[in-house]
GROMACS .gro file of C-alpha atoms in nm:
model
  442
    1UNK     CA    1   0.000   0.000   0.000
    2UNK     CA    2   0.088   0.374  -0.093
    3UNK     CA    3   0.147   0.609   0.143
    4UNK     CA    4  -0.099   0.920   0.075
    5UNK     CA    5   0.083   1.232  -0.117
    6UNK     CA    6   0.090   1.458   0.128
    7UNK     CA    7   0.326   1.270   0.324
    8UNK     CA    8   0.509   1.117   0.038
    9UNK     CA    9   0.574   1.511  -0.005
   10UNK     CA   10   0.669   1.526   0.317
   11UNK     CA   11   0.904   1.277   0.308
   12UNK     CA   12   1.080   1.400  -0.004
   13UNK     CA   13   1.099   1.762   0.161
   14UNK     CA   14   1.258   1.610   0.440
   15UNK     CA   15   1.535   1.401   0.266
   16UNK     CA   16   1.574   1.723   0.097
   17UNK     CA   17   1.638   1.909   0.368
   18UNK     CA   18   1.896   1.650   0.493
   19UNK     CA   19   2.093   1.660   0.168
   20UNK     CA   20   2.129   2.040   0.169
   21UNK     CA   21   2.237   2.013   0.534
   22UNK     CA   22   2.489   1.712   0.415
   23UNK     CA   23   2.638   1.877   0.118
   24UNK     CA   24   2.696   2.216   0.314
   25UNK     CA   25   2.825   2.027   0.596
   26UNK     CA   26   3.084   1.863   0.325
   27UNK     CA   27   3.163   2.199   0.210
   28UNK     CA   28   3.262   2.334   0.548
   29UNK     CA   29   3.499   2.010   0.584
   30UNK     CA   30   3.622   2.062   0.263
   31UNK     CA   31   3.699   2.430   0.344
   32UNK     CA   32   3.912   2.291   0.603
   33UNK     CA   33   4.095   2.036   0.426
   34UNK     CA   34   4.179   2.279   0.139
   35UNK     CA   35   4.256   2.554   0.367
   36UNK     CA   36   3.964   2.773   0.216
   37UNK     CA   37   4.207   2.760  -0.115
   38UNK     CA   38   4.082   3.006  -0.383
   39UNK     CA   39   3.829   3.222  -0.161
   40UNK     CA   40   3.661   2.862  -0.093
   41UNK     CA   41   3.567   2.820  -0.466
   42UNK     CA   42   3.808   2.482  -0.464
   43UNK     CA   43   3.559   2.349  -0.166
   44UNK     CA   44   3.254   2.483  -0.320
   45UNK     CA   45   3.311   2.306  -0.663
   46UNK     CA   46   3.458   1.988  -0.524
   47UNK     CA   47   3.097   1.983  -0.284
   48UNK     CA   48   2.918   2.084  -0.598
   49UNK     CA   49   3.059   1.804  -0.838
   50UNK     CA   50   2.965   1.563  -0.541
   51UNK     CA   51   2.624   1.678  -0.544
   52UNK     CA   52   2.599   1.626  -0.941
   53UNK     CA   53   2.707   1.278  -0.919
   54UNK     CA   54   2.474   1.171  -0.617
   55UNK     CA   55   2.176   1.355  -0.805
   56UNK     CA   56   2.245   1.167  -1.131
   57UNK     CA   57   2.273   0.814  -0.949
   58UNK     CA   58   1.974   0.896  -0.750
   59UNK     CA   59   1.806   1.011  -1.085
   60UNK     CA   60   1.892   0.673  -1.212
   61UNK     CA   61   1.615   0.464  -1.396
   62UNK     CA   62   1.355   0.717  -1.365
   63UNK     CA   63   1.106   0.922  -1.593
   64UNK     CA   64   1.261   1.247  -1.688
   65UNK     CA   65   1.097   1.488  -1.469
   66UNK     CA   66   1.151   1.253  -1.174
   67UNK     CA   67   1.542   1.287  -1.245
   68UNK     CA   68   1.522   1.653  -1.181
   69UNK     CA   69   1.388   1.621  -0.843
   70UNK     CA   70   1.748   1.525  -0.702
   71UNK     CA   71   1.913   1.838  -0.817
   72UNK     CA   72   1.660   2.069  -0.573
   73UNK     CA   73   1.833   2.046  -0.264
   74UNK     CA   74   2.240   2.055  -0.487
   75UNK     CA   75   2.102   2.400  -0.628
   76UNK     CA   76   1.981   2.535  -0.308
   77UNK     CA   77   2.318   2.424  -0.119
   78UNK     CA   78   2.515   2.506  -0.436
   79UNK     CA   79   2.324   2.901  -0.369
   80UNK     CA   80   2.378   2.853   0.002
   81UNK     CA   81   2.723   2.796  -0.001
   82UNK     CA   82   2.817   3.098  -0.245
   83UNK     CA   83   2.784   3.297  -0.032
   84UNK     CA   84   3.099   3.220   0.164
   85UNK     CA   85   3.314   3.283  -0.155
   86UNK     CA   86   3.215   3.600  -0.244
   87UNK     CA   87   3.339   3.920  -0.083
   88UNK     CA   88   3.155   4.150   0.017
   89UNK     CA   89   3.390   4.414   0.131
   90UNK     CA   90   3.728   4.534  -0.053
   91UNK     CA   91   4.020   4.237  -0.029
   92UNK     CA   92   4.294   4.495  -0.006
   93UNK     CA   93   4.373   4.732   0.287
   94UNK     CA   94   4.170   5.027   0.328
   95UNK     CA   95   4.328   5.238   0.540
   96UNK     CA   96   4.123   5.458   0.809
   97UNK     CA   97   4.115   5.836   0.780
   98UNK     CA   98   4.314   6.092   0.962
   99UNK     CA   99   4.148   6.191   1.303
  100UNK     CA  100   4.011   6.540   1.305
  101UNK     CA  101   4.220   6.586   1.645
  102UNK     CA  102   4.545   6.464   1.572
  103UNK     CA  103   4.801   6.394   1.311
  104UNK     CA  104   4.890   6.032   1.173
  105UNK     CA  105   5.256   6.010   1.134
  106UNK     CA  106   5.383   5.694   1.003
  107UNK     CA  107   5.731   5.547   1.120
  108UNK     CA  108   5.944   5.252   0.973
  109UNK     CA  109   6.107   5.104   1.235
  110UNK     CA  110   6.414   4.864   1.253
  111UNK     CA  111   6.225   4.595   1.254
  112UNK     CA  112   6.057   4.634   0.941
  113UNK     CA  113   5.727   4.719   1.091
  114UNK     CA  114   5.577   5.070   0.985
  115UNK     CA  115   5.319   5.179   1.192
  116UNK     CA  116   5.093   5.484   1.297
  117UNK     CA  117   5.246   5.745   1.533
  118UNK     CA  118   5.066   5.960   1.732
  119UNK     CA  119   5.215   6.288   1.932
  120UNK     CA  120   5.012   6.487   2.188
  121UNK     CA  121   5.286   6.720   2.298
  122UNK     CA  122   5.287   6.882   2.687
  123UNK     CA  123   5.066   7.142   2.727
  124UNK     CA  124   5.263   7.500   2.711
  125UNK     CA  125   5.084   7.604   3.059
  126UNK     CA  126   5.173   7.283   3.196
  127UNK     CA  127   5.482   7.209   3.426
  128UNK     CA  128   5.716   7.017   3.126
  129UNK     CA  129   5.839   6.619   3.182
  130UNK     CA  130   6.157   6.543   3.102
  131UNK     CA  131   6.083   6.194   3.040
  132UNK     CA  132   5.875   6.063   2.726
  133UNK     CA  133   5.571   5.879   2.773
  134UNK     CA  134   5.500   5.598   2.516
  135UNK     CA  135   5.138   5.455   2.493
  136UNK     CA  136   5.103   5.076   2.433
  137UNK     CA  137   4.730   5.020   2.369
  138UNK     CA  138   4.512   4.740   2.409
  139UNK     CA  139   4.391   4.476   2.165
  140UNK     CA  140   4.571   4.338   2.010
  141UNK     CA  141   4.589   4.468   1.686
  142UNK     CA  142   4.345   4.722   1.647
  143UNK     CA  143   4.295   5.068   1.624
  144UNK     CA  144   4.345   5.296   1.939
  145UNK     CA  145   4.023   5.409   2.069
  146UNK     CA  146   3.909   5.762   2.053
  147UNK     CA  147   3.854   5.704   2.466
  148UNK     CA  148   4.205   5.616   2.470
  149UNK     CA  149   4.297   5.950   2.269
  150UNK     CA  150   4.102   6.147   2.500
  151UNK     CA  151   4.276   6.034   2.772
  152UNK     CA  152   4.621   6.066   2.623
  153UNK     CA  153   4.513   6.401   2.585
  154UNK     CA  154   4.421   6.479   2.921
  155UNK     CA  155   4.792   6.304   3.040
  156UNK     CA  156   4.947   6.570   2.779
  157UNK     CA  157   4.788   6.884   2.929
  158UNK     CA  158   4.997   6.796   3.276
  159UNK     CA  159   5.286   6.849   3.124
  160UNK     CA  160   5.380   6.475   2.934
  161UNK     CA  161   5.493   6.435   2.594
  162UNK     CA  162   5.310   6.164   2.491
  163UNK     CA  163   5.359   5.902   2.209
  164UNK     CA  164   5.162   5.665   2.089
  165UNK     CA  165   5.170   5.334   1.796
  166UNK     CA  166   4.908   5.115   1.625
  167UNK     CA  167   5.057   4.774   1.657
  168UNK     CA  168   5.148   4.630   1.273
  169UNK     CA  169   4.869   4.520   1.110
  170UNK     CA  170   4.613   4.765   1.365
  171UNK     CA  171   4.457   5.105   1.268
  172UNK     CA  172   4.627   5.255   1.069
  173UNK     CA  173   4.923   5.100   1.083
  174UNK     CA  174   5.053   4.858   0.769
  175UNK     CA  175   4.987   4.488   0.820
  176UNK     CA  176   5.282   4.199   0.825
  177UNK     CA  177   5.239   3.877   0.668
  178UNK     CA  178   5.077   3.668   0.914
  179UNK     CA  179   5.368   3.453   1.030
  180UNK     CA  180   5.560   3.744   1.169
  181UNK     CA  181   5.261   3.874   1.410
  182UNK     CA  182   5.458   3.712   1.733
  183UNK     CA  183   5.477   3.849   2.093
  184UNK     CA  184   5.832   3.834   2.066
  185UNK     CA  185   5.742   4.111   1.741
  186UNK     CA  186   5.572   4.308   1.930
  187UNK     CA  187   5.854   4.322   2.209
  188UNK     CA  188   6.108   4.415   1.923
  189UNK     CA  189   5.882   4.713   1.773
  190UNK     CA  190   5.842   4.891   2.126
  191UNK     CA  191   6.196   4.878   2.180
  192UNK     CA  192   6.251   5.019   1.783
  193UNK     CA  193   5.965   5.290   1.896
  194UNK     CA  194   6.176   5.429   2.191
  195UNK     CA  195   6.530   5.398   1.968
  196UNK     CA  196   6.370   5.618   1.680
  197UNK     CA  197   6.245   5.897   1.896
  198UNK     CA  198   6.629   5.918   1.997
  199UNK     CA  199   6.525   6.094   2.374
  200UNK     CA  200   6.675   5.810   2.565
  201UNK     CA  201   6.497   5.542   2.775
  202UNK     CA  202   6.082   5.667   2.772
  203UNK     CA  203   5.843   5.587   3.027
  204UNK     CA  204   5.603   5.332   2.883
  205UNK     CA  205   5.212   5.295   3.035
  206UNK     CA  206   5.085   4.940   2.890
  207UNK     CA  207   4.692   4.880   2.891
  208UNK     CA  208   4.598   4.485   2.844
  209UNK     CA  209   4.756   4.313   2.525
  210UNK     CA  210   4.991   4.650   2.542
  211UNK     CA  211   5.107   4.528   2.926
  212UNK     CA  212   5.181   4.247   2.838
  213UNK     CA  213   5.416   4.376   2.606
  214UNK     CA  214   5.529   4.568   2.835
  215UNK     CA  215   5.604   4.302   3.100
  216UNK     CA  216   5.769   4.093   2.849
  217UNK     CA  217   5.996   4.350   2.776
  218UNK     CA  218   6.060   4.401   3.125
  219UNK     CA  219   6.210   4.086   3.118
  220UNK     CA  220   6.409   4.132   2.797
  221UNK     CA  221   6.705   4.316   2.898
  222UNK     CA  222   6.762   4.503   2.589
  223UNK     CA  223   6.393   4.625   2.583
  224UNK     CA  224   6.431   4.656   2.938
  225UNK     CA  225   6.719   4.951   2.911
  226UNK     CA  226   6.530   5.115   2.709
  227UNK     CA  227   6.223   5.169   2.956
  228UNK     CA  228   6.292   5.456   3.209
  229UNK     CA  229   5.968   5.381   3.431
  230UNK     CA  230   5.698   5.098   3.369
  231UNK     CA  231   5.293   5.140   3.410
  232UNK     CA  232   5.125   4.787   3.376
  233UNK     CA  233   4.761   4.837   3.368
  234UNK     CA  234   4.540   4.554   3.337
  235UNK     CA  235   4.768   4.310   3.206
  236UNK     CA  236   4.672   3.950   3.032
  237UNK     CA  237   4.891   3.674   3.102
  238UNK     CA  238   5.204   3.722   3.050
  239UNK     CA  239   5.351   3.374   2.884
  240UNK     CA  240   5.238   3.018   2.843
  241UNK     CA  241   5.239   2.841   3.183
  242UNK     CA  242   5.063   3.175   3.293
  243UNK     CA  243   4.769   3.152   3.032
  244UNK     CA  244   4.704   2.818   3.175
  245UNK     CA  245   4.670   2.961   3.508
  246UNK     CA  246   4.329   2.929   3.639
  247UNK     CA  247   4.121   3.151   3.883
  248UNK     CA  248   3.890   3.460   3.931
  249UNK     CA  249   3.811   3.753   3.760
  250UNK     CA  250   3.775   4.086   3.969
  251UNK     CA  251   3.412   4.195   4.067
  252UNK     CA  252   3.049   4.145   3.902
  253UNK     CA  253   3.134   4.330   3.524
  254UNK     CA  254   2.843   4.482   3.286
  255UNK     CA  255   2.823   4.161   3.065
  256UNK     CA  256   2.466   3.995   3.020
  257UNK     CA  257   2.366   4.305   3.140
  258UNK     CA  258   2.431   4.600   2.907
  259UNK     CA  259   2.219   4.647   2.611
  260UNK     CA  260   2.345   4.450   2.280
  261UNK     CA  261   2.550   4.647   2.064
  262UNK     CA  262   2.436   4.761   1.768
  263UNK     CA  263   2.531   4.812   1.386
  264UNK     CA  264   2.679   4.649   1.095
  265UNK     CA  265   2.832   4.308   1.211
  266UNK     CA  266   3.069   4.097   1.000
  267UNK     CA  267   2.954   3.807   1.157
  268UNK     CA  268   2.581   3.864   0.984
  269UNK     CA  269   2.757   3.789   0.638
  270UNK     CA  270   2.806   3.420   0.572
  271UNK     CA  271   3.143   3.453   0.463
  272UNK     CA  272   3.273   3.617   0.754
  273UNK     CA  273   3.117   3.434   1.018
  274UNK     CA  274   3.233   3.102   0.863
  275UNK     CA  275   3.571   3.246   0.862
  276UNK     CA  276   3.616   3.397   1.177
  277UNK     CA  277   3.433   3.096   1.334
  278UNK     CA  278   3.681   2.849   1.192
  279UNK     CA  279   3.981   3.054   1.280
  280UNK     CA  280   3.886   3.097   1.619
  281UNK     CA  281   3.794   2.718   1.623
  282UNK     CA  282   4.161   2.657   1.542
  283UNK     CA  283   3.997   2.458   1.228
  284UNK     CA  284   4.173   2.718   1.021
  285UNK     CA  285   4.504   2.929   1.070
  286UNK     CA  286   4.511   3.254   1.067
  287UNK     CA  287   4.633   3.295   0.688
  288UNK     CA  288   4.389   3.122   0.561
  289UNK     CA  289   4.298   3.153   0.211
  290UNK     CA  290   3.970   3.181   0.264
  291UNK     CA  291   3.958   3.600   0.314
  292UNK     CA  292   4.268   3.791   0.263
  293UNK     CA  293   4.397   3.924   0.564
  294UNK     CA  294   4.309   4.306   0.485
  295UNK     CA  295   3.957   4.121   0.395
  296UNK     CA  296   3.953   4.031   0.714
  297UNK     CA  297   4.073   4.363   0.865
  298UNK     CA  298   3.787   4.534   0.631
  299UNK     CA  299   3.508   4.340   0.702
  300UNK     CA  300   3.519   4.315   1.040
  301UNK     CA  301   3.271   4.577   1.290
  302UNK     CA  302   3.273   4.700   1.646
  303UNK     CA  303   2.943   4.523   1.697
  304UNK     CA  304   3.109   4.176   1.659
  305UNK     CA  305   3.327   4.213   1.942
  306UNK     CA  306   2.981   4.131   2.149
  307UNK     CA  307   2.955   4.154   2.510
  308UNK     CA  308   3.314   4.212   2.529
  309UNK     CA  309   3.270   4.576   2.560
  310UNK     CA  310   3.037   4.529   2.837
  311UNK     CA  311   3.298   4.316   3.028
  312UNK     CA  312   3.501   4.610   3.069
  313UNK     CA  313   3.265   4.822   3.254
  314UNK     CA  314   3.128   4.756   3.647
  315UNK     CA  315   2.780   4.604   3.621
  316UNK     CA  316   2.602   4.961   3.820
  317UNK     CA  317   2.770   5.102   3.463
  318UNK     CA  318   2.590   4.859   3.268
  319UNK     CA  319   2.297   5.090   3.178
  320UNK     CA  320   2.566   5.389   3.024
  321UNK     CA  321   2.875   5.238   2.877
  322UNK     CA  322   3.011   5.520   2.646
  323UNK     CA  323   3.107   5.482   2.281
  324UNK     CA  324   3.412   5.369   2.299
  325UNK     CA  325   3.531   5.455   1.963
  326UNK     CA  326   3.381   5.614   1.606
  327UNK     CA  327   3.272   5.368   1.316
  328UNK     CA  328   3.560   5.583   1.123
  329UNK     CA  329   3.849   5.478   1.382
  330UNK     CA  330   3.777   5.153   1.444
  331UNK     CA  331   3.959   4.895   1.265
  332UNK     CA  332   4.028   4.540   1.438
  333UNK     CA  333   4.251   4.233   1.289
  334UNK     CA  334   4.129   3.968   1.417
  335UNK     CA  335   4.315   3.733   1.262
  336UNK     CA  336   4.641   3.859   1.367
  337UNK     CA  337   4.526   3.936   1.709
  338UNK     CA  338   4.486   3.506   1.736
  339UNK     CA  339   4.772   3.442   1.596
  340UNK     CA  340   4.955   3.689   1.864
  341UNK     CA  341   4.771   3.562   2.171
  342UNK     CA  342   4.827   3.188   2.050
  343UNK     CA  343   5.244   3.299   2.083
  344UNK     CA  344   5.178   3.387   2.395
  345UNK     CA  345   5.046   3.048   2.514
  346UNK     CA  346   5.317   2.872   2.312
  347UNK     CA  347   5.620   3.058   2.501
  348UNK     CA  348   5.768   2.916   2.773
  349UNK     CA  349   5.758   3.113   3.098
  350UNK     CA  350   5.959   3.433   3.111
  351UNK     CA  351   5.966   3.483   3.494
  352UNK     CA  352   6.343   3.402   3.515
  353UNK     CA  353   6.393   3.726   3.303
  354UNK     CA  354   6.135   3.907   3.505
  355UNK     CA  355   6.262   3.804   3.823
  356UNK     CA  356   6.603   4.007   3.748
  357UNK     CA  357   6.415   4.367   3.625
  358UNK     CA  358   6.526   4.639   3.805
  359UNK     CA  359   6.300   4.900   3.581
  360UNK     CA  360   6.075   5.086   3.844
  361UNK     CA  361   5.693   4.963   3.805
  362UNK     CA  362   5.326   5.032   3.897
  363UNK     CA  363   5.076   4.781   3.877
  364UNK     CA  364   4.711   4.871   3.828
  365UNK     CA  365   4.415   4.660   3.893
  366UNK     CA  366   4.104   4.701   3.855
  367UNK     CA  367   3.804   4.659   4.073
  368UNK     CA  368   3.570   4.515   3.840
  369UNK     CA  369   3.814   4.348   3.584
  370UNK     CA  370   3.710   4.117   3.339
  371UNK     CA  371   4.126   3.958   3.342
  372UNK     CA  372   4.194   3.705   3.602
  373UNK     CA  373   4.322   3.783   3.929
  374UNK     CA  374   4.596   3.527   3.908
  375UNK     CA  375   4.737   3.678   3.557
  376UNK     CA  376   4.734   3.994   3.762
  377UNK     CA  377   4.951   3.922   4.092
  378UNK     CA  378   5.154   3.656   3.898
  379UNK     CA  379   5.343   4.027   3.756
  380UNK     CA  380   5.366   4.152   4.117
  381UNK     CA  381   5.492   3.849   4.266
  382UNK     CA  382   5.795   3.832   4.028
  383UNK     CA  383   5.917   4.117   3.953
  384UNK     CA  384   6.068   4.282   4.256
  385UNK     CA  385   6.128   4.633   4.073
  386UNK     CA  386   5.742   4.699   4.171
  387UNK     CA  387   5.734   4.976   4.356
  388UNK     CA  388   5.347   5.000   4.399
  389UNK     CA  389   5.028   4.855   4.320
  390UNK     CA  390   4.728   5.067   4.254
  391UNK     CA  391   4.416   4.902   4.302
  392UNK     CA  392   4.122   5.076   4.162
  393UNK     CA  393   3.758   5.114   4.292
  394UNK     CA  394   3.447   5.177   4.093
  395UNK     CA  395   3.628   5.080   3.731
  396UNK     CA  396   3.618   4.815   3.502
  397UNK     CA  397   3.890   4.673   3.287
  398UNK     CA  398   3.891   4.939   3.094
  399UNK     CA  399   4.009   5.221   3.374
  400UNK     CA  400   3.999   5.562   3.164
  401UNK     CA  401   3.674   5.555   3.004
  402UNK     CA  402   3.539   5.911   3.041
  403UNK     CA  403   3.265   5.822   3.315
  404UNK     CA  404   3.254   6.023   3.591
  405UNK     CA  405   3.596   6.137   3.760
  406UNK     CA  406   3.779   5.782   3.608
  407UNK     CA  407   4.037   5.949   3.401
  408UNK     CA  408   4.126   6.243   3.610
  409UNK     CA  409   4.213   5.943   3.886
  410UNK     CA  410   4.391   5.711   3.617
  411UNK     CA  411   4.585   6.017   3.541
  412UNK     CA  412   4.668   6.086   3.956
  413UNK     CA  413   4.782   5.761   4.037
  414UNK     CA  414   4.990   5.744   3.643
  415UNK     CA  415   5.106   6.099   3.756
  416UNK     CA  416   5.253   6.002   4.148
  417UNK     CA  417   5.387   5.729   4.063
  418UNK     CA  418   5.625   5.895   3.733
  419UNK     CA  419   5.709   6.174   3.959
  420UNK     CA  420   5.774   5.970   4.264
  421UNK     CA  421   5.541   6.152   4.431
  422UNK     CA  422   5.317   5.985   4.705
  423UNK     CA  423   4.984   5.794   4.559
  424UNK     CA  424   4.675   5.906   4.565
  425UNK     CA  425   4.549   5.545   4.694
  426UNK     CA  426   4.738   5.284   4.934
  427UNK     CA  427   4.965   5.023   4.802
  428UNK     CA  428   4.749   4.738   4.769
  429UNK     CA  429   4.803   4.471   4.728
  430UNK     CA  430   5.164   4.429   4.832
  431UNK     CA  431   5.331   4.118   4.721
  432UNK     CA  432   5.303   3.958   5.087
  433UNK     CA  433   4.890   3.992   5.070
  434UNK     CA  434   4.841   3.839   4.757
  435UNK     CA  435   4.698   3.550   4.924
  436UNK     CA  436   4.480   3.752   5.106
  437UNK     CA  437   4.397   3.958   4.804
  438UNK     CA  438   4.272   3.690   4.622
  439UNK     CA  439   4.067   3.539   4.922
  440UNK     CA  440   3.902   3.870   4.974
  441UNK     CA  441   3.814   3.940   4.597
  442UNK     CA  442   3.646   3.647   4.480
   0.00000   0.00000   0.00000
């Protein structure tokens, strides 16, 4: 006995349905296997030619409109699937505009990186600084935020001459081929930075990916005579065994509680969230030849970093976190910024070298950060040339963010500490309570 049509329909729409699912799904593997070769055409037309084949054997021994109805579901995963090789944004670098505010100078350094220089000189009605300051920004590999440039701002009108650098392949500076985006690269460039402004050793202030930097030059002892005084805010772990360090973050942040962000997202367009999924899967490498890196670097939106914004900010914040940056400044290389972090948790551990710094250093922490604790007072428990720790109230990971006083208390505790003045806040925590620290701030 027949079944009735309706669910003979039903049955076909299903196995259907199942063969889309199984041709796309051989597509994605194939992606993989051929390393997204071609823009993912070489996966696409080996899944396609697979999909021919199975149609005509399926096709096989019946009436001629009956043969047809095996090609339905190889057209609509054929259409499905082309979407992931087609751009839809330019495949070669488009560089950001000049800010309104301040001028982009670019610098080739000694190590073959050029990047994006940016000078906020002292104020003239401020008391002048002998020293340098040199900005290492957060990220990695993206654009410094126009928070960040108001803040640098604010540090120039006391009286700093500040510098700052886009990271290769960030901003606005030019990208590397993807091999050479190491940590042990991005030690290298600071160390170029401070040799071509030829004013001696510089006081360097690193914020997250940029303190880590920072501490791993510390422990470098080239670097490391090049950096006058030493400003580790909010640092990441600092080397392999460190990454694998588990533990606490600091108090309750704004994620899951802020409003979504929202705006163009690269992860809306097939192609880019099959990319940037697989990457960050470790299914594919960073070079991929599935998007270009400068694809990549194009495509990519301050929406798609998520709730990661919100993680910065305390959760009583959650219901104003500010723009952090312009849709003309931001710029984000993702790809890079993987392949970076992934060096980090490949190197061995660099305490030895840290254990022997005699560079002065501040360590700040924040109340509410989003980093773990341990990543934190692992820095302050090796390297004795830490003269302070600022812990500080009422902030989020990202400590200068324009709300309320936050900056102008940022900039107090940055100030004391490069003038050797007395802080603002108490030491805390010294390297005997980190024990207690931790108990206390879980």
């Amino acid at each position: 006995m027949s079944l009735p049509v309706p669910l003979r329909l039903l049955g076909r729409l299903i196995l259907a349905l199942l063969a889309v699912v199984g041709l796309a799904g051989l597509f994605l593997a194939l992606v993989v296997v051929t390393d997204g070769a071609r823009s993912g055409l070489a996966a696409w037309l080996t899944a396609l030619a697979v999909g021919i084949i199975a149609a005509l054997w399926r096709g096989r021994g019946r009436t001629w409109p009956g043969r047809l109805w095996p090609f339905v579901p190889v057209v609509a995963a054929a259409a499905l699937t082309a979407s992931v090789c087609v751009p839809t944004v330019p495949t070669t670098r488009q560089y950001l505009p000049d800010l309104p505010f301040v001028a982009t100078k670019r610098w080739s350094l000694s190590t073959g990186s050029r990047v994006a220089v940016y000078h906020y000189p002292p104020a003239a009605d401020a008391p002048r600084r002998p020293t340098p300051l040199v900005y290492l920004h957060g990220g990695p590999v993206r654009s410094i935020s126009v928070l960040d440039h108001r803040f640098l701002r604010l540090l120039a009108g006391q009286g700093y001459d500040v510098y700052a650098y886009e990271h290769p392949g960030g901003g606005r500076s030019d990208l590397l081929p993807m091999e050479q985006y190491t940590i042990s690269r991005s030690v290298r460039d600071l160390a170029a930075f401070i040799d071509r402004l030829n004013k001696g050793p510089a006081d360097v202030l690193g914020f997250s990916a940029g303190a880590i930097v920072l501490t791993r030059a510390l422990a470098t002892p080239d670097p490391a005579a090049r950096v006058h005084r030493a400003i580790i805010a909010e640092p990441g772990p600092m080397d392999g065994p460190t990454a694998l360090t588990s533990g606490q973050p600091g108090r309750a942040s704004a994620r899951g509680l802020a409003p979504a962000p929202t705006g163009a997202r690269a992860t809306h367009v097939p192609r880019y969230a099959v990319a940037l999924a697989l990457i960050q899967l470790g299914l594919l490498p960073p070079d991929t030849g599935l998007i270009t890196q400068a694809e990549g670097v194009n495509a990519f939106k301050a929406a798609d970093l998520g709730s990661d914004t919100a993680s910065a900010y305390c959760a009583r914040d959650a219901g104003r976190i500010p723009t952090e940056d312009t849709a003309e400044n931001f710029s984000f290389n993702a790809a890079a910024s993987l392949r970076i972090q992934q060096t980090i948790k490949d190197s061995p551990s660099i305490a030895p070298g840290l254990s022997r710094s005699r560079t002065p250093a501040m360590l700040m922490i924040a109340e509410c950060s989003s980093q773990t604790r341990q990543w934190q007072t692992s820095i302050l428990a090796t390297d004795p040339a830490i003269e302070r720790t600022q812990y500080m109230p009422g902030v989020g990971h990202r400590m200068w963010n324009g709300l309320d006083d936050n900056n102008e208390r940022a900039a107090a505790v940055i100030t004391a500490f490069l003038q050797g003045e007395p802080s603002p806040l108490p030491n805390y925590p010294t390297r005997t309570g980190i024990s207690a620290f931790l108990r206390d701030h879980r």
